[in-house]
């Protein structure tokens, strides 16, 4: 009897045999079909709901019993006809869809067994044992002969075999299998080949195969972005086996496919060269051979590819037999820059990196001057003992090939040039570039040296976008302008190094559970059982203490080949992140993870891309996580730099709006380009002009080459400047050896050297990506992986020591990443297979190390909710957790900025995210606590919030709603109470006597009452100190910050050092460099005469920037203000003035609300503009009350409650969302400023808040990549008047209809129920 074992977890099925007992009563069952089998397969269930989901449900069925992982049930099998008559068959497609059991050719049977009853259905020949014509019934023995859509003849049996699960109504179609599970024999060996052939057929004839292959082959034949109809025509040729007279008529005919590609109008019409999207970028090696063919390269023996040299891959990015992976030199879906913006790809652009571009150009120039040689940047294999000539035009004696092209001796200059343009660019060279080449060669040609003129022309044409792409270029003739930062940054330096282990690292042999485990379990033994031959012995492990990490064990171990990381961990400078990976949302094996993961699991290219993007839903498509972090930092004024070290740039790409270029880190010291030049010292300038700024209709592919080349030449010229410094003691790197056999070591050395130039490059925030290949360990895994770990450890140790020498180890974090983790269970080759979750390390001098974050799997077995088939582990720690804390440490603290950098973070609990304090000793944001989250977002943890359903928390003595909570909006009031939605504290009923508002004494107007050496103390803050306190008034943009304790509004008390009485007339608050959510938005200013007095509230309310997006101030800049206005020199601040004539000695400035309501409050500076009095004026006691002294202010953000007339403004707050996408040329900065005075005539509908100066996207001191043009100037605006011009005293006048907001104007034009 055959039974079915149904998995409780997946409802997949395994076969279980129950044979008859022998004479001794024993049932002999083979291992593969016992009830503990795990050989599950998927089935298409019918009535699946009747299946048991657990052991109790299983055992309740009479014909079933439960085992550990499933329910074993008796089965019965029935066979029925797929079609009981010819009339039931609609078409041959119905047969292909419904019948899944094949049949042999009826002709194989003895004569008379089967009879053909004819083509009863178009395209279908029917054979039957019983039916004599098309009208007779059909039974299960009928056979249908037909040809499918791919031209393949098929025989299908008219049978449907169904397996029924006893005691349930569930059933499934009986699956086909080739190999007997029980009795293997020689016949089964043949069936192995049959099954393999069947599987390959299913791939080969799959409907997606032909169009997929068509696109890939079209890309290699010069069409990076073929049109859909072109793909369809090529696919059809492949499937039918014909294109016109070409082809065999068989499915899969590649000759027919190639004919369809080459003979199609889309490949032959010259006019399409002018299409901006048409064509492709040429492969590096093909460009070299194209040049050699055009110039008639010849040698004694036929020219062969290997003679180019084994190092040509490092020289130009491509070489024979040098593909870096099974995915070739570039990915077919690669895109960048403007190509991405218009939805195009350019696979070959992936190898357009700075050093590779300049080496390619230099090699072609050298070949034209000296032949195919190793000298002067040539392409030939490098050797010893060769004397290089210095005269261009003289072929080297060692030249593998010499160029024999000669121009017609009677041809004119233009005729020679036209022929060269035809040979090298198929005639595409634009008129503007033709003029550049012609002018460069003319004097030499006119002097009679035609050979040199040809060399000049060829070298320049071979540098043009028309040679490197099949686009028509349309250039302005002006070079692309690229500059670096001009001024030194104010902030300290920080850098991320993303160390990517390509191929999928076996990180379960990096971090291993050892001892002191939960519930006394021996988890190390579980690890050894699960890993089998892959398991590391105790001698291969170095123990680490993880007792504070809340993991399954308190003692873990790391691979002994990582001895230096073991040392760093014990020093607190390394930590591990357990079971991390690409995730769309939290998942377990009980979820439909294949669908909900939203990524093609276990595929190198897809998983790598998602890892580098960290944007699984493509909300910021075309960008990488490193690039987006740098975008957010650049908007704050940091000097950012994205840098790739011999790797793809996806991680580093930012938004095109932020203009964060990706730079190539040079792997070796620069060598002189164009030695013994044919052109002269202006050669590079001519190349820049050939690849200059684009016109609007420039080809996208050619423009990509031009942009990359201009950037590469800029990098080259900068590297020459840097090289001059390397001989100095300050920048000497001779102690960091170069290893000609260790690419990883040399990449880290190049990275360290580039970092050493950080001050010269004037940057203070950088992201680097460096790659280590070879981790795809499908066989002999332990030995291969251990060797890679050892080389990794050695390279890291040397690099880290250099960071310490440079004194920046505390400013650098190294993050390990990979495509995915690998299977815990070994495969049949002694290796591992692609999996998902893995374990990774972070290294850094400021790390809060010696711990394991995330959650190491509780069980390394099927018992785990994260365990998938074959020992694959579903991650529990998304990469968003790690990048969140790292981004904060770099300076991205604003929640909106974090969401922009991590678009998928909202799919996870915020309280699970790592903060910078989780990761770093100098972090600013405390760890989130899921137990004390803030559901209503008012900054009060839920367990302390007396009003959990409102954004406004309860304040003692404040106005409350019917629930006793501060309302979201306040009703109109007839009193002159403050109108802020956050109520100010009530003043004491008997305040200290203060000077009257009338005084005649001498006074001085000052930009701020607070002298920078005044005494400052904080209130309502946790853990502040004198240094931070001073920042609140030190006249710089160095930020003040504190963590609010919510005992009272947070802020500062300032006792001015001048000890003079003063009168505050306004409050200015300058923004800090980051964390817009931490901006204070509601304020209370109070004063007192003596330290022991009660505070007298001067003013309170909302700051004007409460509802505005505000730009940030770079830290450390001086603030130069006046009494009349703040520092308008690119400083961003908000200001509110108030009608106050009371004098005080000491002030208390607190902020009752921040933008997000969170625990952090930050600002760069506060100023109290006002008067310093020479002496206390004559006083009369003023018994102030809440309605007379407190209500002296309102702001433009609370218009309808206005009872006093206070001016308030925010300054220099640009929008974060440009009104339109930028052109290739950034705009100039607008020079106009908002007018500070009211208009001459009042307006009937004043704006809710003033419009402010809007600078362009980024500060002026930033790298630029294009020439600039003037931008439209923003419309100047004026401050909204607060009273009628006829009012003698605007600070006390009643509002007139001309000053009321529109919504308060009744139908008759007069005030309607304002109070």
mmCIF file of C-alpha atoms in Angstrom, residues 246-368:
data_model
loop_
_atom_site.group_PDB
_atom_site.id
_atom_site.type_symbol
_atom_site.label_atom_id
_atom_site.label_comp_id
_atom_site.label_asym_id
_atom_site.label_seq_id
_atom_site.Cartn_x
_atom_site.Cartn_y
_atom_site.Cartn_z
ATOM 1 C CA UNK A 246 17.601 31.152 -43.488
ATOM 2 C CA UNK A 247 17.087 28.363 -40.984
ATOM 3 C CA UNK A 248 16.305 24.688 -40.646
ATOM 4 C CA UNK A 249 12.707 24.985 -39.547
ATOM 5 C CA UNK A 250 13.530 23.531 -36.136
ATOM 6 C CA UNK A 251 12.744 25.175 -32.835
ATOM 7 C CA UNK A 252 15.829 26.841 -31.349
ATOM 8 C CA UNK A 253 17.641 27.519 -34.617
ATOM 9 C CA UNK A 254 20.317 30.073 -33.713
ATOM 10 C CA UNK A 255 21.105 30.666 -37.392
ATOM 11 C CA UNK A 256 17.552 31.854 -37.942
ATOM 12 C CA UNK A 257 17.819 34.040 -34.838
ATOM 13 C CA UNK A 258 21.052 35.707 -35.975
ATOM 14 C CA UNK A 259 19.644 36.244 -39.452
ATOM 15 C CA UNK A 260 16.600 37.921 -37.926
ATOM 16 C CA UNK A 261 18.855 40.198 -35.892
ATOM 17 C CA UNK A 262 21.177 41.244 -38.701
ATOM 18 C CA UNK A 263 18.617 41.587 -41.483
ATOM 19 C CA UNK A 264 15.959 43.430 -39.514
ATOM 20 C CA UNK A 265 15.243 47.042 -40.450
ATOM 21 C CA UNK A 266 15.904 48.076 -36.866
ATOM 22 C CA UNK A 267 19.527 46.996 -37.208
ATOM 23 C CA UNK A 268 20.075 48.172 -40.808
ATOM 24 C CA UNK A 269 18.419 51.589 -41.025
ATOM 25 C CA UNK A 270 21.163 54.219 -40.714
ATOM 26 C CA UNK A 271 18.628 56.847 -39.757
ATOM 27 C CA UNK A 272 18.159 55.094 -36.413
ATOM 28 C CA UNK A 273 21.698 56.101 -35.416
ATOM 29 C CA UNK A 274 20.191 59.529 -34.810
ATOM 30 C CA UNK A 275 17.707 58.059 -32.310
ATOM 31 C CA UNK A 276 18.901 59.049 -28.842
ATOM 32 C CA UNK A 277 18.020 55.608 -27.442
ATOM 33 C CA UNK A 278 19.277 53.411 -30.279
ATOM 34 C CA UNK A 279 22.411 51.284 -30.343
ATOM 35 C CA UNK A 280 24.852 50.425 -27.605
ATOM 36 C CA UNK A 281 28.152 51.191 -25.942
ATOM 37 C CA UNK A 282 30.883 49.072 -27.473
ATOM 38 C CA UNK A 283 32.721 46.468 -25.407
ATOM 39 C CA UNK A 284 36.302 47.468 -24.485
ATOM 40 C CA UNK A 285 37.997 44.521 -26.169
ATOM 41 C CA UNK A 286 35.966 44.939 -29.349
ATOM 42 C CA UNK A 287 36.934 48.611 -29.498
ATOM 43 C CA UNK A 288 40.611 47.681 -29.360
ATOM 44 C CA UNK A 289 40.239 45.100 -32.131
ATOM 45 C CA UNK A 290 38.089 47.467 -34.145
ATOM 46 C CA UNK A 291 40.939 49.973 -34.063
ATOM 47 C CA UNK A 292 43.500 47.321 -35.039
ATOM 48 C CA UNK A 293 41.398 46.101 -37.963
ATOM 49 C CA UNK A 294 40.713 49.616 -39.224
ATOM 50 C CA UNK A 295 44.417 50.446 -39.084
ATOM 51 C CA UNK A 296 45.391 47.180 -40.808
ATOM 52 C CA UNK A 297 47.318 45.641 -37.940
ATOM 53 C CA UNK A 298 49.656 42.902 -39.142
ATOM 54 C CA UNK A 299 52.390 40.589 -37.848
ATOM 55 C CA UNK A 300 54.336 37.500 -38.868
ATOM 56 C CA UNK A 301 51.725 35.193 -37.390
ATOM 57 C CA UNK A 302 47.958 35.828 -37.308
ATOM 58 C CA UNK A 303 46.972 38.231 -34.552
ATOM 59 C CA UNK A 304 45.397 36.329 -31.666
ATOM 60 C CA UNK A 305 43.549 37.507 -28.609
ATOM 61 C CA UNK A 306 45.934 36.036 -25.973
ATOM 62 C CA UNK A 307 48.758 38.166 -27.377
ATOM 63 C CA UNK A 308 47.020 41.187 -25.898
ATOM 64 C CA UNK A 309 48.410 40.189 -22.525
ATOM 65 C CA UNK A 310 47.132 38.523 -19.391
ATOM 66 C CA UNK A 311 46.778 41.863 -17.617
ATOM 67 C CA UNK A 312 44.558 43.524 -20.189
ATOM 68 C CA UNK A 313 41.527 42.805 -18.013
ATOM 69 C CA UNK A 314 42.996 45.075 -15.340
ATOM 70 C CA UNK A 315 43.880 47.618 -18.002
ATOM 71 C CA UNK A 316 40.587 48.021 -19.871
ATOM 72 C CA UNK A 317 38.035 46.033 -17.824
ATOM 73 C CA UNK A 318 37.754 43.085 -20.193
ATOM 74 C CA UNK A 319 40.088 40.359 -21.321
ATOM 75 C CA UNK A 320 40.001 36.917 -22.949
ATOM 76 C CA UNK A 321 39.128 34.181 -20.449
ATOM 77 C CA UNK A 322 39.112 36.764 -17.631
ATOM 78 C CA UNK A 323 35.411 37.069 -16.803
ATOM 79 C CA UNK A 324 35.170 37.851 -13.071
ATOM 80 C CA UNK A 325 32.106 35.611 -12.641
ATOM 81 C CA UNK A 326 29.585 33.454 -14.484
ATOM 82 C CA UNK A 327 27.670 36.692 -15.092
ATOM 83 C CA UNK A 328 30.387 37.979 -17.424
ATOM 84 C CA UNK A 329 32.022 41.392 -17.249
ATOM 85 C CA UNK A 330 28.822 43.386 -16.886
ATOM 86 C CA UNK A 331 25.193 42.802 -16.010
ATOM 87 C CA UNK A 332 22.653 42.977 -18.857
ATOM 88 C CA UNK A 333 20.352 45.191 -16.786
ATOM 89 C CA UNK A 334 23.021 47.699 -15.723
ATOM 90 C CA UNK A 335 22.036 51.354 -15.969
ATOM 91 C CA UNK A 336 23.342 54.641 -14.670
ATOM 92 C CA UNK A 337 22.771 58.394 -14.684
ATOM 93 C CA UNK A 338 20.616 59.791 -17.467
ATOM 94 C CA UNK A 339 20.105 56.281 -18.837
ATOM 95 C CA UNK A 340 18.207 55.316 -15.720
ATOM 96 C CA UNK A 341 16.157 58.508 -15.825
ATOM 97 C CA UNK A 342 14.776 57.541 -19.241
ATOM 98 C CA UNK A 343 14.436 53.806 -18.566
ATOM 99 C CA UNK A 344 17.397 52.564 -20.623
ATOM 100 C CA UNK A 345 20.164 50.093 -19.864
ATOM 101 C CA UNK A 346 23.789 50.002 -21.012
ATOM 102 C CA UNK A 347 25.509 46.798 -19.842
ATOM 103 C CA UNK A 348 28.946 47.850 -21.079
ATOM 104 C CA UNK A 349 28.801 51.046 -18.992
ATOM 105 C CA UNK A 350 29.472 48.957 -15.894
ATOM 106 C CA UNK A 351 33.176 48.805 -16.806
ATOM 107 C CA UNK A 352 33.418 52.540 -17.495
ATOM 108 C CA UNK A 353 35.471 53.392 -14.416
ATOM 109 C CA UNK A 354 38.049 56.113 -14.078
ATOM 110 C CA UNK A 355 41.302 54.161 -14.323
ATOM 111 C CA UNK A 356 39.945 51.730 -16.919
ATOM 112 C CA UNK A 357 38.856 54.562 -19.181
ATOM 113 C CA UNK A 358 42.184 56.391 -19.081
ATOM 114 C CA UNK A 359 44.117 53.115 -19.535
ATOM 115 C CA UNK A 360 41.985 52.237 -22.567
ATOM 116 C CA UNK A 361 42.547 55.645 -24.142
ATOM 117 C CA UNK A 362 46.265 55.599 -23.385
ATOM 118 C CA UNK A 363 46.615 52.094 -24.813
ATOM 119 C CA UNK A 364 44.944 53.091 -28.066
ATOM 120 C CA UNK A 365 47.059 56.237 -28.325
ATOM 121 C CA UNK A 366 50.203 54.187 -27.674
ATOM 122 C CA UNK A 367 49.215 51.606 -30.299
ATOM 123 C CA UNK A 368 48.814 54.342 -32.908
#
